[in-house]
DNA sequence: AAAGATTGAAATCTCAATCTTG
DNA sequence: CAAGATTGAGATTTCAATCTTT
């Protein structure tokens, strides 16, 4: 969670665009809007989850497990779903297992692999958090009409399409 | 930078909404779109800045300094602009000063306070990075028309307005 | 005592190396 | 030797405590 707190003013961007022809003020403004908004949301979420003794990352593991068949997954699968390394998952599962929210079990078919399963206690914690979580989330989005919510998701989809060809691209 | 890699399918959300009435599928989908998109952008930016020997956070300090009068600011001001603690700024400035990209100077008017100033070397590095940076940023947003870019910024503004009343609110 | 900056300890995430199993 | 998981070292950020100046 690291981003600027305030967006630069449009005039500032337009002034800089006169020197740097590669700068498109509307693009920069929209781009930074995504980062600033997400950072602010994440700050709030971190505070919210802390009330339940969870970090955002630990919550993520629980909710991902909840959606898996038998509420079970391997660390490798979790790492893939959450876009973190396996080493990170190992640490997160360590903490969650210590609190009894998940269980580890060695798989019989391939004993290199491990099963991570959501426990009853873990599920109960999720059931306690989720209604509140979704209600808050809904409140955040409440200034947008149903149509605007769909527009927003569509526009962000186009941004992700653009990611394929830039920032990390050749050069 | 921690978020899921893939958005849940709309059907999954709709199925869960039948059990949890507080869940609005369109709201959740748009909300997660913001987080997923931002996380993916940040991953790319981290890679991009690493080519110049910078982290995203260090780049942020440099660009914030560049926009200040005399390209100078106190750690407290930088912390406020970047939404991090002063302790974090101290660490970032330590690193940047070691590489000669910024300079520290004790202020004469209030000797508790410190001036952090962008050096010629720091400015030169920025001038080298920025054209490339804005070009990549423009490419990311290239799938959106000018109108869509403005729409996106407007919609995200409404999301931030909604943040005032939720997630971190009483409860 | 209050404000600005810094330091040290703890949490979190990644990379590289290691251990176990196939 | 491949693949899955874990461990240890390094980077980054925050909180609480400390130091200096007002």
XYZ file of N, CA and C in Angstrom, chain A:
513
model
N 0.849 -1.200 0.000
C 0.000 0.000 0.000
C 0.880 1.243 0.000
N 1.315 1.660 -1.151
C 2.103 2.879 -1.201
C 1.717 3.690 -2.413
N 1.201 4.861 -2.173
C 0.808 5.727 -3.275
C 0.700 7.134 -2.741
N 0.589 8.101 -3.650
C 0.401 9.461 -3.187
C -0.985 9.596 -2.584
N -1.131 10.562 -1.686
C -2.424 10.737 -1.037
C -3.344 11.585 -1.913
N -2.770 12.571 -2.589
C -3.587 13.474 -3.405
C -3.175 13.376 -4.859
N -4.143 13.483 -5.727
C -3.836 13.523 -7.151
C -3.260 14.888 -7.510
N -2.324 14.927 -8.463
C -1.842 16.230 -8.936
C -2.980 16.951 -9.645
N -2.919 18.275 -9.635
C -3.969 19.022 -10.330
C -3.805 18.894 -11.834
N -4.920 18.977 -12.509
C -4.897 18.834 -13.969
C -3.998 19.901 -14.598
N -4.030 21.125 -14.021
C -3.205 22.203 -14.601
C -1.713 21.856 -14.494
N -1.331 21.259 -13.361
C 0.062 20.856 -13.197
C 0.469 19.870 -14.291
N -0.411 18.919 -14.545
C -0.105 17.915 -15.566
C -0.033 18.546 -16.947
N -0.958 19.467 -17.207
C -0.962 20.099 -18.530
C 0.282 20.943 -18.745
N 0.740 21.592 -17.673
C 1.963 22.379 -17.775
C 3.146 21.477 -18.105
N 3.201 20.331 -17.439
C 4.327 19.421 -17.672
C 4.241 18.784 -19.055
N 3.022 18.641 -19.541
C 2.839 18.028 -20.862
C 3.439 18.891 -21.960
N 3.589 20.193 -21.694
C 4.159 21.071 -22.718
C 5.644 20.784 -22.921
N 6.288 20.304 -21.849
C 7.711 19.969 -21.976
C 7.900 18.529 -22.439
N 7.031 17.651 -21.903
C 7.170 16.233 -22.201
C 6.036 15.783 -23.116
N 6.363 15.600 -24.382
C 5.295 15.268 -25.332
C 4.723 13.877 -25.082
N 5.474 13.037 -24.364
C 4.954 11.687 -24.118
C 3.889 11.679 -23.026
N 3.659 12.827 -22.388
C 2.706 12.878 -21.283
C 1.309 13.261 -21.762
N 0.357 12.372 -21.553
C -1.047 12.636 -21.872
C -1.791 12.888 -20.556
N -2.149 14.144 -20.272
C -2.716 14.478 -18.963
C -3.919 13.625 -18.581
N -4.824 13.397 -19.511
C -6.004 12.593 -19.178
C -5.612 11.163 -18.801
N -4.623 10.630 -19.513
C -4.180 9.273 -19.218
C -3.537 9.201 -17.834
N -2.663 10.171 -17.559
C -1.984 10.176 -16.266
C -2.993 10.320 -15.133
N -3.954 11.202 -15.333
C -4.923 11.444 -14.269
C -5.746 10.188 -13.966
N -6.200 9.523 -15.017
C -6.989 8.312 -14.820
C -6.135 7.206 -14.205
N -4.911 7.086 -14.701
C -3.971 6.079 -14.201
C -3.719 6.272 -12.703
N -3.388 7.501 -12.322
C -3.130 7.761 -10.906
C -4.397 7.587 -10.069
N -5.545 7.868 -10.657
C -6.797 7.669 -9.928
C -6.952 6.222 -9.490
N -6.578 5.309 -10.378
C -6.664 3.888 -10.032
C -5.771 3.586 -8.831
N -4.523 4.056 -8.882
C -3.575 3.753 -7.811
C -3.987 4.391 -6.486
N -4.382 5.653 -6.547
C -4.756 6.362 -5.321
C -5.989 5.727 -4.678
N -6.974 5.410 -5.498
C -8.204 4.829 -4.968
C -7.939 3.471 -4.340
N -7.165 2.655 -5.035
C -6.864 1.329 -4.511
C -6.076 1.414 -3.209
N -5.099 2.308 -3.161
C -4.284 2.445 -1.953
C -5.148 2.855 -0.770
N -6.069 3.767 -1.013
C -6.934 4.232 0.066
C -7.850 3.100 0.543
N -8.380 2.339 -0.399
C -9.219 1.194 -0.040
C -8.432 0.192 0.798
N -7.203 -0.084 0.365
C -6.412 -1.080 1.077
C -6.088 -0.633 2.497
N -5.841 0.656 2.662
C -5.599 1.165 4.017
C -6.810 0.910 4.904
N -7.994 1.188 4.387
C -9.203 0.964 5.175
C -9.412 -0.519 5.475
N -9.173 -1.346 4.456
C -9.376 -2.781 4.656
C -8.432 -3.335 5.704
N -7.193 -2.883 5.660
C -6.212 -3.354 6.638
C -6.722 -3.066 8.056
N -7.222 -1.851 8.250
C -7.778 -1.468 9.549
C -8.962 -2.350 9.914
N -9.824 -2.582 8.930
C -11.029 -3.377 9.170
C -10.683 -4.809 9.586
N -9.796 -5.443 8.830
C -9.458 -6.840 9.117
C -8.697 -6.972 10.423
N -7.964 -5.937 10.780
C -7.202 -5.987 12.028
C -8.141 -6.186 13.218
N -9.379 -5.703 13.097
C -10.346 -5.885 14.177
C -10.636 -7.355 14.434
N -10.457 -8.179 13.408
C -10.703 -9.613 13.556
C -9.391 -10.382 13.702
N -8.323 -9.662 13.930
C -7.029 -10.323 14.111
C -6.423 -10.826 12.820
N -6.893 -10.296 11.689
C -6.380 -10.761 10.401
C -5.693 -9.623 9.658
N -4.725 -9.975 8.827
C -4.209 -9.031 7.845
C -4.983 -9.257 6.554
N -4.813 -8.343 5.626
C -5.483 -8.499 4.337
C -5.031 -9.802 3.662
N -3.746 -10.101 3.800
C -3.210 -11.297 3.154
C -3.793 -12.568 3.774
N -3.918 -12.577 5.100
C -4.472 -13.773 5.738
C -5.944 -13.946 5.396
N -6.667 -12.845 5.344
C -8.066 -12.907 4.936
C -8.173 -13.498 3.538
N -7.274 -13.058 2.671
C -7.264 -13.547 1.299
C -7.139 -15.063 1.252
N -6.223 -15.611 2.035
C -6.035 -17.061 2.040
C -7.321 -17.747 2.495
N -7.957 -17.235 3.539
C -9.180 -17.859 4.043
C -10.275 -17.840 2.987
N -10.482 -16.700 2.348
C -11.581 -16.602 1.390
C -11.294 -17.421 0.138
N -10.030 -17.522 -0.232
C -9.690 -18.374 -1.374
C -9.956 -19.831 -1.041
N -9.580 -20.235 0.165
C -9.829 -21.626 0.571
C -11.323 -21.922 0.586
N -12.087 -20.972 1.070
C -13.528 -21.182 1.175
C -14.146 -21.513 -0.187
N -13.554 -20.991 -1.254
C -14.133 -21.182 -2.582
C -13.619 -22.429 -3.287
N -12.659 -23.129 -2.656
C -12.100 -24.321 -3.293
C -12.964 -25.540 -2.978
N -12.932 -26.549 -3.825
C -13.622 -27.805 -3.524
C -13.075 -28.399 -2.222
N -13.962 -28.787 -1.336
C -13.597 -29.291 -0.008
C -12.814 -28.259 0.797
N -12.885 -27.011 0.366
C -12.194 -25.917 1.053
C -10.743 -26.266 1.326
N -10.142 -26.860 0.293
C -8.780 -27.370 0.399
C -7.986 -26.973 -0.843
N -6.711 -26.636 -0.644
C -5.843 -26.332 -1.781
C -4.391 -26.539 -1.385
N -3.515 -26.679 -2.357
C -2.086 -26.777 -2.076
C -1.510 -25.360 -1.969
N -0.390 -25.220 -1.276
C 0.280 -23.913 -1.212
C 0.573 -23.358 -2.610
N 0.988 -24.216 -3.510
C 1.316 -23.748 -4.865
C 0.088 -23.131 -5.526
N -1.068 -23.794 -5.341
C -2.292 -23.279 -5.945
C -2.675 -21.938 -5.315
N -2.579 -21.862 -4.015
C -2.894 -20.611 -3.320
C -1.973 -19.492 -3.779
N -0.698 -19.814 -3.926
C 0.263 -18.805 -4.366
C -0.126 -18.278 -5.740
N -0.579 -19.185 -6.588
C -0.981 -18.789 -7.931
C -2.224 -17.896 -7.884
N -3.203 -18.309 -7.094
C -4.449 -17.542 -7.006
C -4.211 -16.146 -6.429
N -3.328 -16.064 -5.443
C -3.153 -14.790 -4.743
C -2.029 -13.951 -5.323
N -1.345 -14.483 -6.333
C -0.269 -13.731 -6.968
C 0.846 -13.391 -5.983
N 1.187 -14.348 -5.137
C 2.357 -14.196 -4.269
C 3.235 -15.432 -4.432
N 4.412 -15.413 -3.825
C 5.301 -16.558 -3.954
C 4.885 -17.661 -2.980
N 5.380 -18.852 -3.220
C 5.069 -19.960 -2.315
C 5.644 -19.691 -0.932
N 6.765 -19.034 -0.903
C 7.375 -18.725 0.395
C 6.423 -17.873 1.227
N 5.764 -16.933 0.586
C 4.803 -16.087 1.294
C 3.649 -16.923 1.820
N 3.154 -17.837 0.988
C 2.042 -18.690 1.415
C 2.462 -19.527 2.618
N 3.661 -20.052 2.586
C 4.148 -20.831 3.725
C 4.035 -20.018 5.012
N 4.476 -18.795 4.960
C 4.412 -17.940 6.144
C 2.993 -17.652 6.577
N 2.126 -17.363 5.612
C 0.736 -17.054 5.941
C 0.051 -18.273 6.560
N 0.269 -19.434 5.971
C -0.350 -20.660 6.483
C 0.201 -20.986 7.874
N 1.482 -20.740 8.090
C 2.055 -20.925 9.427
C 1.234 -20.175 10.463
N 1.020 -18.910 10.185
C 0.287 -18.082 11.142
C -1.147 -18.535 11.312
N -1.820 -18.831 10.215
C -3.224 -19.239 10.277
C -3.374 -20.584 10.981
N -2.426 -21.493 10.755
C -2.500 -22.813 11.381
C -2.287 -22.692 12.886
N -1.404 -21.785 13.271
C -1.126 -21.582 14.690
C -2.380 -21.134 15.431
N -3.219 -20.382 14.735
C -4.469 -19.931 15.348
C -5.620 -20.890 15.081
N -5.322 -22.015 14.437
C -6.344 -23.038 14.229
C -7.355 -22.701 13.158
N -7.035 -21.739 12.305
C -7.989 -21.340 11.261
C -7.860 -22.207 10.011
N -6.690 -22.794 9.805
C -6.480 -23.754 8.722
C -5.680 -24.932 9.263
N -5.715 -26.041 8.509
C -4.965 -27.244 8.876
C -4.075 -27.676 7.731
N -2.902 -28.175 8.054
C -2.053 -28.783 7.036
C -2.213 -30.295 7.091
N -2.166 -30.956 5.937
C -2.141 -32.414 5.907
C -1.294 -32.858 4.722
N -0.423 -33.846 4.939
C 0.365 -34.349 3.815
C -0.521 -35.222 2.934
N -0.427 -34.991 1.656
C -1.283 -35.752 0.749
C -0.725 -37.150 0.558
N -1.646 -38.102 0.406
C -1.215 -39.494 0.276
C -0.775 -39.809 -1.150
N -1.399 -39.141 -2.128
C -1.073 -39.471 -3.515
C 0.304 -38.949 -3.929
N 0.654 -37.755 -3.471
C 1.971 -37.203 -3.786
C 2.509 -36.570 -2.522
N 3.423 -37.274 -1.881
C 3.810 -36.840 -0.542
C 4.751 -35.657 -0.535
N 5.085 -35.122 -1.720
C 5.798 -33.850 -1.734
C 4.832 -32.718 -1.387
N 3.576 -32.954 -1.750
C 2.578 -31.890 -1.710
C 1.828 -31.851 -0.382
N 1.273 -30.695 -0.091
C 0.574 -30.477 1.173
C -0.847 -29.998 0.882
N -1.789 -30.459 1.711
C -3.149 -29.944 1.632
C -3.344 -28.898 2.708
N -3.859 -27.753 2.338
C -4.235 -26.754 3.331
C -5.745 -26.692 3.328
N -6.350 -26.899 4.502
C -7.796 -26.942 4.566
C -8.321 -25.945 5.583
N -9.422 -25.304 5.230
C -10.093 -24.387 6.137
C -10.724 -25.201 7.266
N -10.473 -24.815 8.519
C -11.086 -25.539 9.640
C -12.466 -24.955 9.947
N -13.195 -25.644 10.833
C -14.487 -25.109 11.273
C -14.315 -23.731 11.877
N -13.263 -23.597 12.657
C -13.007 -22.306 13.289
C -12.743 -21.232 12.238
N -11.986 -21.610 11.207
C -11.700 -20.662 10.139
C -12.960 -20.264 9.397
N -13.793 -21.250 9.117
C -15.048 -20.976 8.421
C -15.944 -20.086 9.270
N -15.982 -20.386 10.557
C -16.821 -19.589 11.469
C -16.352 -18.135 11.487
N -15.050 -17.941 11.497
C -14.530 -16.563 11.491
C -14.945 -15.847 10.211
N -14.823 -16.543 9.091
C -15.231 -15.954 7.812
C -16.713 -15.575 7.829
N -17.543 -16.476 8.321
C -18.988 -16.221 8.342
C -19.305 -15.014 9.221
N -18.434 -14.783 10.182
C -18.636 -13.646 11.063
C -18.202 -12.345 10.379
N -17.150 -12.441 9.569
C -16.611 -11.247 8.917
C -17.394 -10.844 7.675
N -17.777 -11.824 6.873
C -18.260 -11.538 5.519
C -19.470 -10.615 5.422
N -20.518 -10.817 6.232
C -21.666 -9.909 6.088
C -21.256 -8.456 6.293
N -20.469 -8.225 7.319
C -19.961 -6.885 7.590
C -19.117 -6.392 6.418
N -18.235 -7.251 5.952
C -17.324 -6.893 4.868
C -18.100 -6.466 3.615
N -19.069 -7.277 3.234
C -19.819 -6.960 2.022
C -20.681 -5.710 2.203
N -21.153 -5.521 3.398
C -21.964 -4.330 3.648
C -21.106 -3.065 3.509
N -19.895 -3.095 4.067
C -19.000 -1.945 3.956
C -18.609 -1.702 2.509
N -18.305 -2.804 1.846
C -17.934 -2.714 0.436
C -19.076 -2.073 -0.364
N -20.288 -2.512 -0.068
C -21.443 -1.942 -0.758
C -21.590 -0.455 -0.486
N -21.296 -0.063 0.729
C -21.393 1.356 1.084
C -20.368 2.176 0.311
N -19.170 1.623 0.150
C -18.135 2.331 -0.616
C -18.614 2.591 -2.041
N -19.300 1.627 -2.605
C -19.718 1.739 -4.002
C -21.089 2.396 -4.147
N -21.654 2.849 -3.047
C -23.056 3.272 -3.071
C -23.289 4.560 -3.857
N -22.227 5.335 -4.119
C -22.425 6.555 -4.895
C -22.546 6.268 -6.391
N -22.278 5.034 -6.768
C -22.367 4.670 -8.176
C -23.689 3.930 -8.420
N -24.321 4.266 -9.526
C -25.513 3.515 -9.923
C -25.082 2.140 -10.405
N -26.065 1.287 -10.577
C -25.765 -0.054 -11.065
C -25.046 0.019 -12.417
N -25.511 0.889 -13.269
C -24.882 1.063 -14.586
C -23.438 1.540 -14.450
N -23.225 2.484 -13.545
C -21.873 3.002 -13.364
C -20.916 1.938 -12.824
N -21.433 1.064 -11.949
C -20.584 -0.023 -11.445
C -20.121 -0.899 -12.602
N -21.040 -1.205 -13.485
C -20.666 -2.052 -14.618
C -19.710 -1.318 -15.551
N -19.963 -0.020 -15.748
C -19.043 0.786 -16.557
C -17.642 0.761 -15.980
N -17.570 0.960 -14.679
C -16.270 0.993 -14.016
C -15.519 -0.314 -14.237
N -16.211 -1.431 -14.038
C -15.565 -2.729 -14.229
C -15.105 -2.899 -15.675
N -15.923 -2.440 -16.600
C -15.571 -2.554 -18.023
C -14.336 -1.719 -18.356
N -14.326 -0.482 -17.868
C -13.192 0.403 -18.145
C -11.903 -0.169 -17.557
N -11.997 -0.697 -16.339
C -10.807 -1.271 -15.711
C -10.346 -2.512 -16.471
N -11.291 -3.226 -17.052
C -10.920 -4.358 -17.899
C -10.083 -3.896 -19.083
N -10.448 -2.775 -19.648
C -9.673 -2.246 -20.778
C -8.277 -1.814 -20.336
N -8.187 -1.288 -19.115
C -6.871 -0.925 -18.588
C -5.996 -2.181 -18.487
N -6.579 -3.256 -17.963
C -5.796 -4.495 -17.830
C -5.389 -5.041 -19.193
N -6.249 -4.872 -20.191
C -5.857 -5.282 -21.545
C -4.622 -4.506 -21.983
N -4.604 -3.221 -21.683
C -3.472 -2.383 -22.070
C -2.189 -2.777 -21.366
N -2.313 -3.418 -20.201
C -1.129 -3.811 -19.449
C -0.291 -4.818 -20.210
N -0.946 -5.584 -21.052
C -0.216 -6.610 -21.783
C 0.911 -6.030 -22.608
N 0.710 -4.819 -23.066
C 1.647 -4.280 -24.041
C 2.553 -3.184 -23.495
N 2.502 -2.937 -22.190
C 3.249 -1.771 -21.716
C 3.819 -1.948 -20.319
N 4.543 -0.930 -19.871
C 5.170 -0.830 -18.566
C 6.229 -1.911 -18.379
N 5.816 -3.163 -18.595
C 6.773 -4.228 -18.408
C 7.287 -4.707 -19.763
N 6.776 -4.109 -20.816
C 7.108 -4.584 -22.150
C 8.577 -4.381 -22.480
N 8.965 -4.806 -23.666
C 10.345 -4.681 -24.104
C 10.778 -3.218 -24.078
N 11.971 -2.983 -23.629
C 12.459 -1.616 -23.571
C 13.039 -1.408 -22.206
